[in-house]
Short mmCIF file of C-alpha atoms in Angstrom, two decimals:
data_model
loop_
_atom_site.label_atom_id
_atom_site.label_comp_id
_atom_site.label_asym_id
_atom_site.label_seq_id
_atom_site.Cartn_x
_atom_site.Cartn_y
_atom_site.Cartn_z
CA UNK A 1 109.32 116.39 97.70
CA UNK A 2 108.89 113.37 99.94
CA UNK A 3 108.90 110.28 97.78
CA UNK A 4 110.48 107.10 96.56
CA UNK A 5 112.71 107.94 93.62
CA UNK A 6 114.44 105.50 91.33
CA UNK A 7 116.77 105.96 88.39
CA UNK A 8 116.95 105.49 85.52
CA UNK A 9 113.36 105.50 84.26
CA UNK A 10 114.34 103.69 81.06
CA UNK A 11 117.19 101.27 80.52
CA UNK A 12 117.91 99.68 77.15
CA UNK A 13 120.86 97.33 76.98
CA UNK A 14 122.31 94.28 75.24
CA UNK A 15 122.20 90.73 76.51
CA UNK A 16 125.16 89.87 78.69
CA UNK A 17 125.68 93.40 80.02
CA UNK A 18 125.66 94.38 83.69
CA UNK A 19 123.42 97.22 84.86
CA UNK A 20 122.28 98.90 88.07
CA UNK A 21 119.10 100.61 89.20
CA UNK A 22 119.18 103.01 92.13
CA UNK A 23 116.45 103.75 94.64
CA UNK A 24 116.16 106.25 97.43
CA UNK A 25 113.33 107.11 99.81
CA UNK A 26 113.07 110.13 102.08
CA UNK A 27 109.93 108.98 103.86
CA UNK A 28 111.84 107.69 106.88
CA UNK A 29 110.64 104.14 106.22
CA UNK A 30 112.41 101.13 107.62
CA UNK A 31 111.63 98.64 104.88
CA UNK A 32 112.41 98.77 101.17
CA UNK A 33 111.53 96.38 98.37
CA UNK A 34 112.22 95.52 94.78
CA UNK A 35 109.29 94.31 92.70
CA UNK A 36 109.25 93.09 89.11
CA UNK A 37 106.22 93.70 86.89
CA UNK A 38 106.15 91.50 83.82
CA UNK A 39 104.28 91.96 80.55
CA UNK A 40 101.15 90.37 82.07
CA UNK A 41 101.24 93.05 84.78
CA UNK A 42 101.94 90.67 87.66
CA UNK A 43 103.84 92.46 90.40
CA UNK A 44 106.19 89.98 92.08
CA UNK A 45 108.34 90.66 95.07
CA UNK A 46 112.04 90.07 94.56
CA UNK A 47 113.77 91.38 97.67
CA UNK A 48 112.99 93.17 100.90
CA UNK A 49 115.37 94.92 103.26
CA UNK A 50 114.63 96.15 106.75
CA UNK A 51 117.12 98.62 108.17
CA UNK A 52 119.82 97.50 105.69
CA UNK A 53 119.25 93.81 106.41
CA UNK A 54 117.92 91.38 103.81
CA UNK A 55 114.67 89.84 105.04
CA UNK A 56 113.10 88.50 101.85
CA UNK A 57 114.82 86.88 98.88
CA UNK A 58 112.20 85.34 96.63
CA UNK A 59 114.02 82.69 94.58
CA UNK A 60 115.56 85.31 92.35
CA UNK A 61 118.56 84.25 90.20
CA UNK A 62 121.83 85.19 91.84
CA UNK A 63 122.59 87.43 88.86
CA UNK A 64 120.41 89.90 90.79
CA UNK A 65 122.19 91.41 93.77
CA UNK A 66 120.55 94.06 95.94
CA UNK A 67 122.60 96.39 98.09
CA UNK A 68 121.41 98.65 100.89
CA UNK A 69 124.11 101.04 102.09
CA UNK A 70 121.64 102.61 104.53
CA UNK A 71 117.95 102.32 105.24
CA UNK A 72 117.09 105.09 102.78
CA UNK A 73 118.75 103.42 99.79
CA UNK A 74 118.26 100.09 98.05
CA UNK A 75 120.04 99.51 94.76
CA UNK A 76 119.68 96.58 92.39
CA UNK A 77 122.57 95.28 90.32
CA UNK A 78 121.95 92.80 87.55
CA UNK A 79 124.77 90.77 85.98
CA UNK A 80 124.76 89.04 82.61
CA UNK A 81 121.39 90.39 81.53
CA UNK A 82 119.04 88.01 79.71
CA UNK A 83 116.08 88.64 77.41
CA UNK A 84 113.71 87.40 80.14
CA UNK A 85 114.86 90.16 82.46
CA UNK A 86 112.95 92.69 80.36
CA UNK A 87 110.26 94.10 82.64
CA UNK A 88 109.42 97.12 84.76
CA UNK A 89 111.22 97.13 88.09
CA UNK A 90 109.62 99.02 90.96
CA UNK A 91 111.26 100.06 94.16
CA UNK A 92 108.94 100.52 97.13
CA UNK A 93 109.10 101.32 100.81
CA UNK A 94 106.84 100.87 103.82
CA UNK A 95 106.75 101.57 107.53
CA UNK A 96 105.76 98.28 109.15
CA UNK A 97 104.12 98.98 112.48
CA UNK A 98 102.75 95.55 113.27
CA UNK A 99 100.28 93.07 111.98
CA UNK A 100 97.23 94.61 110.43
CA UNK A 101 98.46 98.18 110.39
CA UNK A 102 97.40 100.40 107.53
CA UNK A 103 100.79 102.10 107.73
CA UNK A 104 102.23 99.01 106.08
CA UNK A 105 100.99 100.23 102.74
CA UNK A 106 103.58 100.39 100.03
CA UNK A 107 104.86 103.58 98.46
CA UNK A 108 106.22 102.90 94.99
CA UNK A 109 108.86 104.59 92.92
CA UNK A 110 107.99 105.51 89.33
CA UNK A 111 109.52 102.33 87.92
CA UNK A 112 112.43 101.46 85.65
CA UNK A 113 111.54 99.96 82.30
CA UNK A 114 114.34 97.57 81.41
CA UNK A 115 114.58 96.34 77.83
CA UNK A 116 117.19 93.70 77.05
CA UNK A 117 117.92 93.34 73.34
CA UNK B 1 101.23 78.68 97.23
CA UNK B 2 99.57 82.04 96.87
CA UNK B 3 96.75 82.54 94.41
CA UNK B 4 94.99 85.84 93.80
CA UNK B 5 92.41 86.15 91.03
CA UNK B 6 90.83 89.20 89.46
CA UNK B 7 89.02 89.73 86.16
CA UNK B 8 91.41 90.85 83.45
CA UNK B 9 89.40 93.72 82.06
CA UNK B 10 86.12 95.57 82.63
CA UNK B 11 84.34 98.40 80.88
CA UNK B 12 81.91 100.84 82.47
CA UNK B 13 80.26 104.13 81.64
CA UNK B 14 81.09 107.52 83.11
CA UNK B 15 78.85 108.25 86.10
CA UNK B 16 78.06 104.58 86.72
CA UNK B 17 79.08 102.22 89.54
CA UNK B 18 81.50 99.34 89.01
CA UNK B 19 82.52 96.48 91.28
CA UNK B 20 85.89 94.78 90.83
CA UNK B 21 86.15 91.39 92.53
CA UNK B 22 89.18 89.67 93.97
CA UNK B 23 89.41 86.14 95.36
CA UNK B 24 92.44 84.86 97.16
CA UNK B 25 93.93 81.69 98.60
CA UNK B 26 97.04 82.40 100.62
CA UNK B 27 98.91 80.61 103.39
CA UNK B 28 98.52 83.60 105.72
CA UNK B 29 96.65 86.87 105.88
CA UNK B 30 97.49 90.21 107.49
CA UNK B 31 95.29 92.43 105.35
CA UNK B 32 94.02 93.11 101.86
CA UNK B 33 95.04 96.20 99.91
CA UNK B 34 93.81 97.78 96.71
CA UNK B 35 96.12 99.83 94.50
CA UNK B 36 95.41 101.90 91.42
CA UNK B 37 97.91 101.94 88.56
CA UNK B 38 97.58 104.26 85.59
CA UNK B 39 99.37 103.14 82.41
CA UNK B 40 103.10 103.75 82.64
CA UNK B 41 102.93 104.87 86.25
CA UNK B 42 103.54 103.44 89.70
CA UNK B 43 100.78 101.81 91.74
CA UNK B 44 99.25 104.07 94.38
CA UNK B 45 97.42 103.01 97.53
CA UNK B 46 93.62 103.15 97.46
CA UNK B 47 92.22 101.20 100.39
CA UNK B 48 92.85 98.58 103.00
CA UNK B 49 90.80 95.94 104.88
CA UNK B 50 91.93 93.75 107.72
CA UNK B 51 88.54 92.96 109.27
CA UNK B 52 85.39 91.76 107.52
CA UNK B 53 83.08 94.42 106.23
CA UNK B 54 82.99 97.55 104.17
CA UNK B 55 85.47 100.42 104.29
CA UNK B 56 84.31 103.60 102.58
CA UNK B 57 86.54 106.37 101.32
CA UNK B 58 84.73 108.92 99.23
CA UNK B 59 83.83 107.43 95.84
CA UNK B 60 85.79 104.27 96.62
CA UNK B 61 84.74 101.46 98.97
CA UNK B 62 86.32 98.10 99.63
CA UNK B 63 84.73 95.00 101.14
CA UNK B 64 86.34 91.96 102.71
CA UNK B 65 85.12 88.50 103.70
CA UNK B 66 88.00 86.54 105.16
CA UNK B 67 86.01 83.30 105.49
CA UNK B 68 85.27 83.39 101.76
CA UNK B 69 88.68 84.70 100.68
CA UNK B 70 86.89 87.46 98.82
CA UNK B 71 87.15 91.19 98.42
CA UNK B 72 85.72 93.78 96.10
CA UNK B 73 86.47 97.37 95.22
CA UNK B 74 83.44 99.53 94.48
CA UNK B 75 83.87 102.69 92.46
CA UNK B 76 80.94 105.11 92.36
CA UNK B 77 80.25 108.08 90.08
CA UNK B 78 82.87 106.89 87.65
CA UNK B 79 85.05 109.52 86.03
CA UNK B 80 87.21 109.22 82.93
CA UNK B 81 90.30 109.55 85.11
CA UNK B 82 89.34 106.28 86.85
CA UNK B 83 90.47 104.41 83.73
CA UNK B 84 93.40 102.44 85.14
CA UNK B 85 94.39 99.02 86.41
CA UNK B 86 93.26 98.05 89.90
CA UNK B 87 95.50 95.67 91.79
CA UNK B 88 94.36 93.50 94.66
CA UNK B 89 97.16 92.56 97.08
CA UNK B 90 97.24 90.29 100.11
CA UNK B 91 99.67 91.25 102.85
CA UNK B 92 101.22 88.23 104.51
CA UNK B 93 104.25 88.26 106.82
CA UNK B 94 106.15 91.20 105.31
CA UNK B 95 105.19 90.26 101.77
CA UNK B 96 102.55 91.61 99.44
CA UNK B 97 101.14 89.14 96.91
CA UNK B 98 99.53 90.90 94.00
CA UNK B 99 96.87 89.81 91.55
CA UNK B 100 97.47 90.57 87.88
CA UNK B 101 95.20 93.57 88.06
CA UNK B 102 91.88 94.49 86.46
CA UNK B 103 92.07 97.00 83.65
CA UNK B 104 89.07 99.32 83.92
CA UNK B 105 88.01 101.23 80.82
CA UNK B 106 85.63 104.11 81.51
CA UNK B 107 83.78 105.30 78.42
CA UNK B 108 81.79 108.53 77.97
#
């Protein structure tokens, strides 16, 4: 199936631990993102990579470190987890083709629900 | 800053028409997107406007007025499966800024 897939779907861990979330897309898109959706359902961009290069870093604590080994993968590593990191993390990809192009729509992964205890 | 406002929750009856409004104030604008998100699932693309006017796609239509910073999503012939959150998002220089979403409850 062509899709954006991320693992794990659920992640329950203790404060202070380090964890990773993996994301892969086989849509041939150039750009990948990490979004965080909090309890109030706001979706906020965290990072964006275009062809393995970081293009957006939205004032995210440096405990969060994205890594893109190739344009089809974007992983998120989180150090020293805190209670406030509990949220749903969505990976997404898009195929930017210029300003105003409908192809720039986002395709989302199924989300990773992170619970920090 | 970026500010996108939507009503928090709406209720409508199966078979009816509902309009979900979105107002925005952003430093730039490349287009306005609507996404649907069922509980516990990922958002999925519904519609897109870059020019003023109405875009129709089956039971769903979306309207944009750039001068007013206003958009709406119109859902016709509501079905129970339309119960979901509807997210308005402004696309601006490689970033999407999302509203908090409108939770739509469709009742029989």
